[in-house]
PDB file of C-alpha atoms in Angstrom:
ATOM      1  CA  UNK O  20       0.000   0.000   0.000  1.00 39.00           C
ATOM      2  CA  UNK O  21       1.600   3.302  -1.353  1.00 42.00           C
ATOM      3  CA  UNK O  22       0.802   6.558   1.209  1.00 43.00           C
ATOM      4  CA  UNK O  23       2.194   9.825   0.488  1.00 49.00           C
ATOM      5  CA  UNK O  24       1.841  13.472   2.873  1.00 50.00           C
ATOM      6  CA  UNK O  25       0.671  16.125   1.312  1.00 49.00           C
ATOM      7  CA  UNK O  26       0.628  19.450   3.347  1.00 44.00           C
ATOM      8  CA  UNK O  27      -2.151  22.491   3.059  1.00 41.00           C
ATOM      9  CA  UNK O  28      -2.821  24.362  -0.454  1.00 38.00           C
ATOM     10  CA  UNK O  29      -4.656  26.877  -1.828  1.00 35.00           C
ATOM     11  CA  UNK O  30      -6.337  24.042  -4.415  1.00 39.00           C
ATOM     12  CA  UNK O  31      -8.336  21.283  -4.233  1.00 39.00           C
ATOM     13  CA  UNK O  32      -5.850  17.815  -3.976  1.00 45.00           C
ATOM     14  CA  UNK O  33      -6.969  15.458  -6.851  1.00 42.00           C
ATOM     15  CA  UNK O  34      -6.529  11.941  -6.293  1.00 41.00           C
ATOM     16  CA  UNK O  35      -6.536   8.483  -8.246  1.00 36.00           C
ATOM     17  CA  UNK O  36      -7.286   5.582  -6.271  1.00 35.00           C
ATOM     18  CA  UNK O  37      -5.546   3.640  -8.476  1.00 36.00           C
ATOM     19  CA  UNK O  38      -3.454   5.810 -11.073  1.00 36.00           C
ATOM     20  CA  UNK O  39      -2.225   2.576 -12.681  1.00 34.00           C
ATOM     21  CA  UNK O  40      -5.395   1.221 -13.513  1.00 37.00           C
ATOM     22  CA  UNK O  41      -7.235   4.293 -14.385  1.00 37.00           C
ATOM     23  CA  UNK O  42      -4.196   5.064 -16.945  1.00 37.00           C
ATOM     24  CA  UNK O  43      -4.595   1.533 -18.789  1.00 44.00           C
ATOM     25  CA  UNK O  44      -8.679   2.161 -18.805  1.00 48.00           C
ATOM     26  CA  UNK O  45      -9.024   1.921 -23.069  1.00 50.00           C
ATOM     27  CA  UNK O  46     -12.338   3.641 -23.667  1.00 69.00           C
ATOM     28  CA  UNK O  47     -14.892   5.713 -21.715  1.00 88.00           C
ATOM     29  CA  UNK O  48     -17.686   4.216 -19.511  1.00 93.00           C
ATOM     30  CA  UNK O  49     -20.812   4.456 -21.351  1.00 94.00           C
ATOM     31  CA  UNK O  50     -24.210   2.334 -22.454  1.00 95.00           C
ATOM     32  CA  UNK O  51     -24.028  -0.059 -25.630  1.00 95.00           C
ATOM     33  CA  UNK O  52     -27.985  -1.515 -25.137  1.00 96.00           C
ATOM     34  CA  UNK O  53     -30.645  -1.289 -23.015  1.00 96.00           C
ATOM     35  CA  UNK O  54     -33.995  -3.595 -22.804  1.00 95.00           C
ATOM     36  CA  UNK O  55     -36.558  -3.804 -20.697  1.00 94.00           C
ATOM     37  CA  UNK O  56     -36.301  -6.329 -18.034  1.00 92.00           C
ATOM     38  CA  UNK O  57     -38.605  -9.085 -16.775  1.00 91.00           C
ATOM     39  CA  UNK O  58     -38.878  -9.016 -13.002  1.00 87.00           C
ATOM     40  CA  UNK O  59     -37.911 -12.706 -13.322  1.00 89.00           C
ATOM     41  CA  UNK O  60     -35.137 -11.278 -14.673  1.00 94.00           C
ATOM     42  CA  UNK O  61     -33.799  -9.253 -12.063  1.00 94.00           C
ATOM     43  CA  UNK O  62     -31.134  -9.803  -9.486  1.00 95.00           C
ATOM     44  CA  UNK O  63     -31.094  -6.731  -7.452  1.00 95.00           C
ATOM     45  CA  UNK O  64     -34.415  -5.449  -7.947  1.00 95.00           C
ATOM     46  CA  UNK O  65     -38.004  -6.024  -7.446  1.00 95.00           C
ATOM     47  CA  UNK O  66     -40.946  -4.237  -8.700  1.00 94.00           C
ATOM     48  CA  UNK O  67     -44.129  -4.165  -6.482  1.00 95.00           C
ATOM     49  CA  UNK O  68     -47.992  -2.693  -6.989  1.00 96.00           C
ATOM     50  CA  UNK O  69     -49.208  -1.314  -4.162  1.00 97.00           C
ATOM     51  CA  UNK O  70     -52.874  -0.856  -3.223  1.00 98.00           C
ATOM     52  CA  UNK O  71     -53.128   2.237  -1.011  1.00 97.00           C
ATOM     53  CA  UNK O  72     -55.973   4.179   1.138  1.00 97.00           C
ATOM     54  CA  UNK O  73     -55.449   8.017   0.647  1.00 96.00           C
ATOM     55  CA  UNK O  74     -56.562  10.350   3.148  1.00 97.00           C
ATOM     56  CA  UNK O  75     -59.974  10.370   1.001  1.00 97.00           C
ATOM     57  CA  UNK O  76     -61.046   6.865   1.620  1.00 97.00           C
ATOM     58  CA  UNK O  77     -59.879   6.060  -1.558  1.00 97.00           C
ATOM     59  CA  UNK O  78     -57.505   3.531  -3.143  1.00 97.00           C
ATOM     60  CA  UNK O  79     -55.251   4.171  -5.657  1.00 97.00           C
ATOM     61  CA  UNK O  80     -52.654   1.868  -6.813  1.00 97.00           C
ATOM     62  CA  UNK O  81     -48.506   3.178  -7.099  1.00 97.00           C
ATOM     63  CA  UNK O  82     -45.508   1.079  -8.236  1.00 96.00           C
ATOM     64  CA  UNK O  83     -42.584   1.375  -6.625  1.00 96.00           C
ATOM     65  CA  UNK O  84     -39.272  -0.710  -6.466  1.00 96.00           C
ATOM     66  CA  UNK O  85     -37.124  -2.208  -3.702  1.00 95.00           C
ATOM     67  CA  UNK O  86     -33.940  -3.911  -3.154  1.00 95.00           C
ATOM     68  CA  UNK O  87     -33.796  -7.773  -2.907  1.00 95.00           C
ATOM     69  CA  UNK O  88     -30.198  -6.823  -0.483  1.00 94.00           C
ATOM     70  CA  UNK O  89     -31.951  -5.873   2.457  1.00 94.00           C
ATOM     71  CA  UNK O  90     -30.829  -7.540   5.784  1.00 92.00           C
ATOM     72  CA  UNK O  91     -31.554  -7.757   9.181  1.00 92.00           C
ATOM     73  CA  UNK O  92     -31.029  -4.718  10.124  1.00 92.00           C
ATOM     74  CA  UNK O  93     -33.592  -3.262   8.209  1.00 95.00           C
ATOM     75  CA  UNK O  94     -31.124  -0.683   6.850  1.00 97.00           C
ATOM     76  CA  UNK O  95     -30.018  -0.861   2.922  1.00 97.00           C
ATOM     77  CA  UNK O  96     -27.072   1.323   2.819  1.00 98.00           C
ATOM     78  CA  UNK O  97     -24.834   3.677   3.983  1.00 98.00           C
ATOM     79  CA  UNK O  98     -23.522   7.405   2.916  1.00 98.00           C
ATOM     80  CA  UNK O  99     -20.085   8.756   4.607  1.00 98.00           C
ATOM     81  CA  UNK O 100     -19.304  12.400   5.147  1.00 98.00           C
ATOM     82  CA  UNK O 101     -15.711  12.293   6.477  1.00 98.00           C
ATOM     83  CA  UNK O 102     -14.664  14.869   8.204  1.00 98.00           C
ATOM     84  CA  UNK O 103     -10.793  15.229   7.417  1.00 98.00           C
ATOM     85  CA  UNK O 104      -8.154  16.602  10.060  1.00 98.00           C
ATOM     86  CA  UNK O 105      -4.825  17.535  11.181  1.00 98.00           C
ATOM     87  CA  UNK O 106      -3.779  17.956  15.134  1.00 97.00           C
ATOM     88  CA  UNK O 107      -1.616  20.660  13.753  1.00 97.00           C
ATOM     89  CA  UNK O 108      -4.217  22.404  11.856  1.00 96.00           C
ATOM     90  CA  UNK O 109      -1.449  21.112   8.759  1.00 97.00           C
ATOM     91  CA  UNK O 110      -4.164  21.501   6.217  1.00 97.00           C
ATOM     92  CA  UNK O 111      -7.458  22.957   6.422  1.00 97.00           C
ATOM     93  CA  UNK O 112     -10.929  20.593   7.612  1.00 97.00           C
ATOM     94  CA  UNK O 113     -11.604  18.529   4.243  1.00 98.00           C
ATOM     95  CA  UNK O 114     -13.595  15.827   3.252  1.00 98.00           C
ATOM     96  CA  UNK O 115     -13.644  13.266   0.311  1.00 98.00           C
ATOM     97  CA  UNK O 116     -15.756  12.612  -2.118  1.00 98.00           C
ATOM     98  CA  UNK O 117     -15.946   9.962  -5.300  1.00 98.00           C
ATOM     99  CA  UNK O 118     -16.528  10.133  -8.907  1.00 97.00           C
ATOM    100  CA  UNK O 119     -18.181   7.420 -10.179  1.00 96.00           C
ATOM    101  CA  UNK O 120     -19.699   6.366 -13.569  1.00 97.00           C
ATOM    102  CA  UNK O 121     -23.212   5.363 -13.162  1.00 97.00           C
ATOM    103  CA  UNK O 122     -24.922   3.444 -15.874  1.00 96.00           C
ATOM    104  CA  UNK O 123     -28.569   4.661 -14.600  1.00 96.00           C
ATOM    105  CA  UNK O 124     -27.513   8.204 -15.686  1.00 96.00           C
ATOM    106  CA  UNK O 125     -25.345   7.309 -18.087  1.00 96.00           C
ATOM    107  CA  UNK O 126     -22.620  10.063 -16.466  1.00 95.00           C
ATOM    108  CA  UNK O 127     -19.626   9.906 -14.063  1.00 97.00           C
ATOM    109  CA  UNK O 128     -21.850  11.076 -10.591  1.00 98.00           C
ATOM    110  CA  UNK O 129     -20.133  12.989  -7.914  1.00 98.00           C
ATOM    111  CA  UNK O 130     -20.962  11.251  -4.754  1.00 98.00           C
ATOM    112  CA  UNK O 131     -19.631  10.916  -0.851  1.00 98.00           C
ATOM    113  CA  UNK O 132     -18.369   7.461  -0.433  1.00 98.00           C
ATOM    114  CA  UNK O 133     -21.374   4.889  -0.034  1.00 98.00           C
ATOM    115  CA  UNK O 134     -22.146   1.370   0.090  1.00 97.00           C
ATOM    116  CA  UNK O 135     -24.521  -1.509   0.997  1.00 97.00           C
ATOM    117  CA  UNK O 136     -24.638  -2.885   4.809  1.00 97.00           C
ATOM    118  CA  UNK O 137     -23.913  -6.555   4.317  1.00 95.00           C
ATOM    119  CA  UNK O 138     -25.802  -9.394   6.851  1.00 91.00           C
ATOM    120  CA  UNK O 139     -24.383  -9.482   9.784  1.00 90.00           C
ATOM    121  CA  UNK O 140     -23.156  -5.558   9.778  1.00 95.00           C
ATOM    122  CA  UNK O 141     -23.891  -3.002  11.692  1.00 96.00           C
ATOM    123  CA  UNK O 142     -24.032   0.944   9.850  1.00 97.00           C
ATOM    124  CA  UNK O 143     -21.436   1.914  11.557  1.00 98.00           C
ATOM    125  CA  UNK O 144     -19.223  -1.507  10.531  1.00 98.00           C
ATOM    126  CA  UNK O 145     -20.598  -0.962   6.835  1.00 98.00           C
ATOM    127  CA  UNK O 146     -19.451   2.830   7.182  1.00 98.00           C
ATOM    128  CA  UNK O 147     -16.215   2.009   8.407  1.00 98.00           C
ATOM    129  CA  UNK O 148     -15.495  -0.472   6.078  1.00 98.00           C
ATOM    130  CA  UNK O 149     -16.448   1.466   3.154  1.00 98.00           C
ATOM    131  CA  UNK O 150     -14.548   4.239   3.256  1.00 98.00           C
ATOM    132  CA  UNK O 151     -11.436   2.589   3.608  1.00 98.00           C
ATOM    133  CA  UNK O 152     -12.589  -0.023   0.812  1.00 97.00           C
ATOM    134  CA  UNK O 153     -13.366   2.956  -1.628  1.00 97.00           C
ATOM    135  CA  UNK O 154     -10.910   5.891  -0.447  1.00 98.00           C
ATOM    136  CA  UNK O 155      -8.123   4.417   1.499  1.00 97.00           C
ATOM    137  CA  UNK O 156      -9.184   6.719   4.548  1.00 98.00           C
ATOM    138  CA  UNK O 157      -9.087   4.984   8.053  1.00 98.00           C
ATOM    139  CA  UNK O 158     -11.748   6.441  10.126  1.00 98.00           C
ATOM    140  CA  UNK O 159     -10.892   6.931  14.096  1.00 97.00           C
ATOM    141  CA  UNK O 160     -14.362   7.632  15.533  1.00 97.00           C
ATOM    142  CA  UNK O 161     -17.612   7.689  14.412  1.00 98.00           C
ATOM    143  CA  UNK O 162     -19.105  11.114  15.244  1.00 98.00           C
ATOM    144  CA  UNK O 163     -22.323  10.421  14.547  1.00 98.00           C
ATOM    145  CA  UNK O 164     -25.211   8.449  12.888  1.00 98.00           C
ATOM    146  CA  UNK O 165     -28.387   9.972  11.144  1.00 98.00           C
ATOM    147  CA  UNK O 166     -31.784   8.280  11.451  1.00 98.00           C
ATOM    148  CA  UNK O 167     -33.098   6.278   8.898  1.00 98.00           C
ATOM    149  CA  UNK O 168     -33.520   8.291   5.956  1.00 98.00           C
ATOM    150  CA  UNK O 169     -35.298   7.477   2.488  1.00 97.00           C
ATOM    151  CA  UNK O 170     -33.597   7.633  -0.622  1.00 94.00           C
ATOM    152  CA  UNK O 171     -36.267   8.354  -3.034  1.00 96.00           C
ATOM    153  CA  UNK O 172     -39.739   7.776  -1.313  1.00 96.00           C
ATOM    154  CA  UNK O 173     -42.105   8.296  -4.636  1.00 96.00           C
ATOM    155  CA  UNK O 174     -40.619   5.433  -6.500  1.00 96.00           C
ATOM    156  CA  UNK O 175     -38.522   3.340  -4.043  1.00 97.00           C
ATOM    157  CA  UNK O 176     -38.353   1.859  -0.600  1.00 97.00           C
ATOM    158  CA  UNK O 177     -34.721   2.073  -0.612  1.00 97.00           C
ATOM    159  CA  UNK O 178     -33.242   3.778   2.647  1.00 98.00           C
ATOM    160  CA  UNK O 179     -30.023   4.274   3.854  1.00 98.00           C
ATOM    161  CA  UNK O 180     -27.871   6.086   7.423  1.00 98.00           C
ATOM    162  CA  UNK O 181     -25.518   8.945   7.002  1.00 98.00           C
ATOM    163  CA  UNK O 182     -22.608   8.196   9.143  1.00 98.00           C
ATOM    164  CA  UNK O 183     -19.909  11.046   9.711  1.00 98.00           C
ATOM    165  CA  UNK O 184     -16.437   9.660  10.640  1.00 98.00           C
ATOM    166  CA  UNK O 185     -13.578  11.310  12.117  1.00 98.00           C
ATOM    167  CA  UNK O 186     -10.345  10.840  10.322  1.00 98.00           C
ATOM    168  CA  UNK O 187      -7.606  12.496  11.953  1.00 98.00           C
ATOM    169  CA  UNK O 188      -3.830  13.360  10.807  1.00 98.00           C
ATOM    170  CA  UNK O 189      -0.918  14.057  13.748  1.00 97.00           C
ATOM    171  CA  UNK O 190       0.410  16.472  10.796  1.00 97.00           C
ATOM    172  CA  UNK O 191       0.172  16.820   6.902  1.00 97.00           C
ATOM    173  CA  UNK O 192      -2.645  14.599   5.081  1.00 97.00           C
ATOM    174  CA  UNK O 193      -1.446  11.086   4.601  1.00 95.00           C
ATOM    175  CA  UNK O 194      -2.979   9.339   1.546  1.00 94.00           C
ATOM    176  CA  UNK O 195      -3.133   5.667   1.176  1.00 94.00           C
ATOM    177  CA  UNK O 196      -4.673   3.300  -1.855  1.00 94.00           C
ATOM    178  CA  UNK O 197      -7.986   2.325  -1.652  1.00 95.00           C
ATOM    179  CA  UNK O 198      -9.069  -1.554  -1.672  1.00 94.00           C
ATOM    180  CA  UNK O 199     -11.821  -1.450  -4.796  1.00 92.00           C
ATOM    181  CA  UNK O 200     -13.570  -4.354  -5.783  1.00 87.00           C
ATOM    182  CA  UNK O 201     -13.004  -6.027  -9.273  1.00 88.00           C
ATOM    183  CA  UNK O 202     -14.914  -4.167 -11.399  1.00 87.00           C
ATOM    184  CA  UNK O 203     -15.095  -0.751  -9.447  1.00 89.00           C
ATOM    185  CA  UNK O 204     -13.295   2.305 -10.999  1.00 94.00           C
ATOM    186  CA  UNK O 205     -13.516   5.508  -8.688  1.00 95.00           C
ATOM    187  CA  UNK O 206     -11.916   8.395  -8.288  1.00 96.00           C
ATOM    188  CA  UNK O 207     -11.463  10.099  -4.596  1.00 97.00           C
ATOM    189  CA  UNK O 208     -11.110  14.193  -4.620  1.00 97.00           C
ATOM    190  CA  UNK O 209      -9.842  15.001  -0.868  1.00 98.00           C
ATOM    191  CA  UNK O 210     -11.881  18.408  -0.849  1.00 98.00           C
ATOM    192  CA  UNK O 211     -11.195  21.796   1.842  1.00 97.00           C
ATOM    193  CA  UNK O 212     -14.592  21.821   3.006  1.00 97.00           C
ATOM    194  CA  UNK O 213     -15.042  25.631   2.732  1.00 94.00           C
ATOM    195  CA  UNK O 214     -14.853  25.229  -1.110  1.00 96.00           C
ATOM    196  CA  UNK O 215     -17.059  22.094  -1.658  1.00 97.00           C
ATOM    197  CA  UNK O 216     -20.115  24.060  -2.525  1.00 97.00           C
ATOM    198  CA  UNK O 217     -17.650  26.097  -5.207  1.00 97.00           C
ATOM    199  CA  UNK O 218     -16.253  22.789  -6.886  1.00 97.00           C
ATOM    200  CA  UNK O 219     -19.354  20.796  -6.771  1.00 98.00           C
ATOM    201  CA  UNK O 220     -20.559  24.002  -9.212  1.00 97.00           C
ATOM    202  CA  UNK O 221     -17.437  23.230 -11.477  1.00 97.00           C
ATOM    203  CA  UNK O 222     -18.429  19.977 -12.119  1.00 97.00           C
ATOM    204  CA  UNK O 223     -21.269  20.293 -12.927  1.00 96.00           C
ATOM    205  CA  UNK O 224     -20.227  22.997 -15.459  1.00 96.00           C
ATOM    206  CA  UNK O 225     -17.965  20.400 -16.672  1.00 96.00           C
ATOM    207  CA  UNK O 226     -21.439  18.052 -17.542  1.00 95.00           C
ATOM    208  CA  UNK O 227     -20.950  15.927 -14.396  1.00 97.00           C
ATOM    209  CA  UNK O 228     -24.057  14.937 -12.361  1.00 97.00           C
ATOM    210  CA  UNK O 229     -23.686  15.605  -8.744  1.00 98.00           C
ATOM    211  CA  UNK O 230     -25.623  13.221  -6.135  1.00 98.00           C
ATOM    212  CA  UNK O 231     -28.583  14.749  -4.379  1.00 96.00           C
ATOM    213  CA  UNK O 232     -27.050  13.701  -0.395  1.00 96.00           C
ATOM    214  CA  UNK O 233     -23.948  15.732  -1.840  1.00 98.00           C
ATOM    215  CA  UNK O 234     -25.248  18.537  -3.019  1.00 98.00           C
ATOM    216  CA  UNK O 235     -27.736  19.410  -0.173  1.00 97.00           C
ATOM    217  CA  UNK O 236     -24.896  19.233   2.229  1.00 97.00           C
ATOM    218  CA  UNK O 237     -22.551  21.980   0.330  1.00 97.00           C
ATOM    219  CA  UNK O 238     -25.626  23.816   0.178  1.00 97.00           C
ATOM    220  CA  UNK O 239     -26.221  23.628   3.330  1.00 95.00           C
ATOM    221  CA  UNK O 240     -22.969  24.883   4.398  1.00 94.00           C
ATOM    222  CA  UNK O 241     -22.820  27.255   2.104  1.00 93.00           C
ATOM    223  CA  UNK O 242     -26.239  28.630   3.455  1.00 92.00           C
ATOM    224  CA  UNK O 243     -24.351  28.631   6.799  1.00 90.00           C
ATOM    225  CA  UNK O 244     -20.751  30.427   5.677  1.00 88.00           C
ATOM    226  CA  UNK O 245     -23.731  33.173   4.187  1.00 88.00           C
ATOM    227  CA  UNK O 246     -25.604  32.949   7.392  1.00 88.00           C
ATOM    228  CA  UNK O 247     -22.073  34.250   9.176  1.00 81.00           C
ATOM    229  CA  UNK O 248     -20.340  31.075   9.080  1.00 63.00           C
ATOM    230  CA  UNK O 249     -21.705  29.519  12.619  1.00 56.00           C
ATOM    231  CA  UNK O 250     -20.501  26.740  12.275  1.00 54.00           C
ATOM    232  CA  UNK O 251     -16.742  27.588  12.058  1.00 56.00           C
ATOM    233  CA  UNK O 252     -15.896  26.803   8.789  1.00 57.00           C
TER     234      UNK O 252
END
């Protein structure tokens, strides 16, 4: 595993998770066919009618889908903000976040580092886990858990926890390579957090797509920094 210090800047630091690999990647990610797909047919997904009441006293039927992947704990996923430190204030409070192609959207999606919980996992385990699986980044505490939250309630019962980890530095901002699956190309961008907002609006200038979770949290701090910056950032 390769690390390397880097200490504060004035730019963003851009990051490969795996240079190597990314360099020897032929042709872009993209779509060659689509169909439509039997439920029979599906793996991941199933597609339900449901019969509901409305406030009215009457029913109305809605389709919406859910995941076949959900386990004991009732929980699908997990999102991870991590909150990025040095003890010697080396660099300024950063986080990371991912780009990832998406075939759904047919784009490379700017997301925080995410993931499903597997059986016998806990959110915070399944947090833990993957952010060092997908950015290399060892988390030291877990600051805090969200409540359940849903994903997107008018078409799918998907839901998922927002876990933000501590990952803290004794100096400069060590970077180490992250353990992706076969098959998984990403791209981890350790961003100051005071200029998330600003480069989440260069990408998409660029024609990227950025993730809903993602962009409600710049905004929100940007709403904040506007507010008087309360928060300290």
């Amino acid at each position: 595993m390769s690390t390397r210090a880097l200490t504060n800047s004035s730019r963003i630091l851009y990051l490969c998770s795996r240079p190597t690999a990314i360099r020897r990647m032929s042709s872009q990610a993209k779509i060659i066919s689509s169909r439509e797909l039997p439920a029979s047919d599906a793996r991941w997904i199933s597609l339900r009618e449901l019969v509901c009441q409305d406030q009215e006293g009457k029913q109305r039927k809605w389709e919406c889908a859910e995941r076949k992947t959900r386990g004991p704990s009732g929980i699908d996923a997990v999102a991870i903000l991590a909150f990025i430190q040095s003890a010697k204030n080396a660099f300024a409070p950063s986080t990371v976040i991912i780009e990832q192609y998406r075939p759904p959207m047919d784009k490379c999606v700017i997301e925080l580092p995410a993931g499903l919980i597997d059986e016998k996992e806990t959110a915070e385990q399944a947090a833990i886990r993957e952010l060092e699986e997908e950015t290399g980044f060892k988390a030291d505490r877990v600051i805090e858990m969200s409540p359940i939250t849903a994903t997107d309630p008018g078409m799918t019962t998907a839901n998922m926890k927002l876990a933000v980890l501590g990952v803290t530095f004794p100096d400069a901002l060590e970077l180490s390579d992250a353990k992706l699956d076969e098959g998984e190309h990403i791209v981890k961008r350790v961003v100051e957090l005071h200029k998330l907002h600003d480069e989440l609006q260069e990408y998409d200038k660029k024609g990227f797509i950025v993730d809903a979770r993602l962009s409600h949290f710049a905004s929100g701090l940007n709403f904040a920094k506007r507010l008087g910056n309360p928060i300290g950032l």
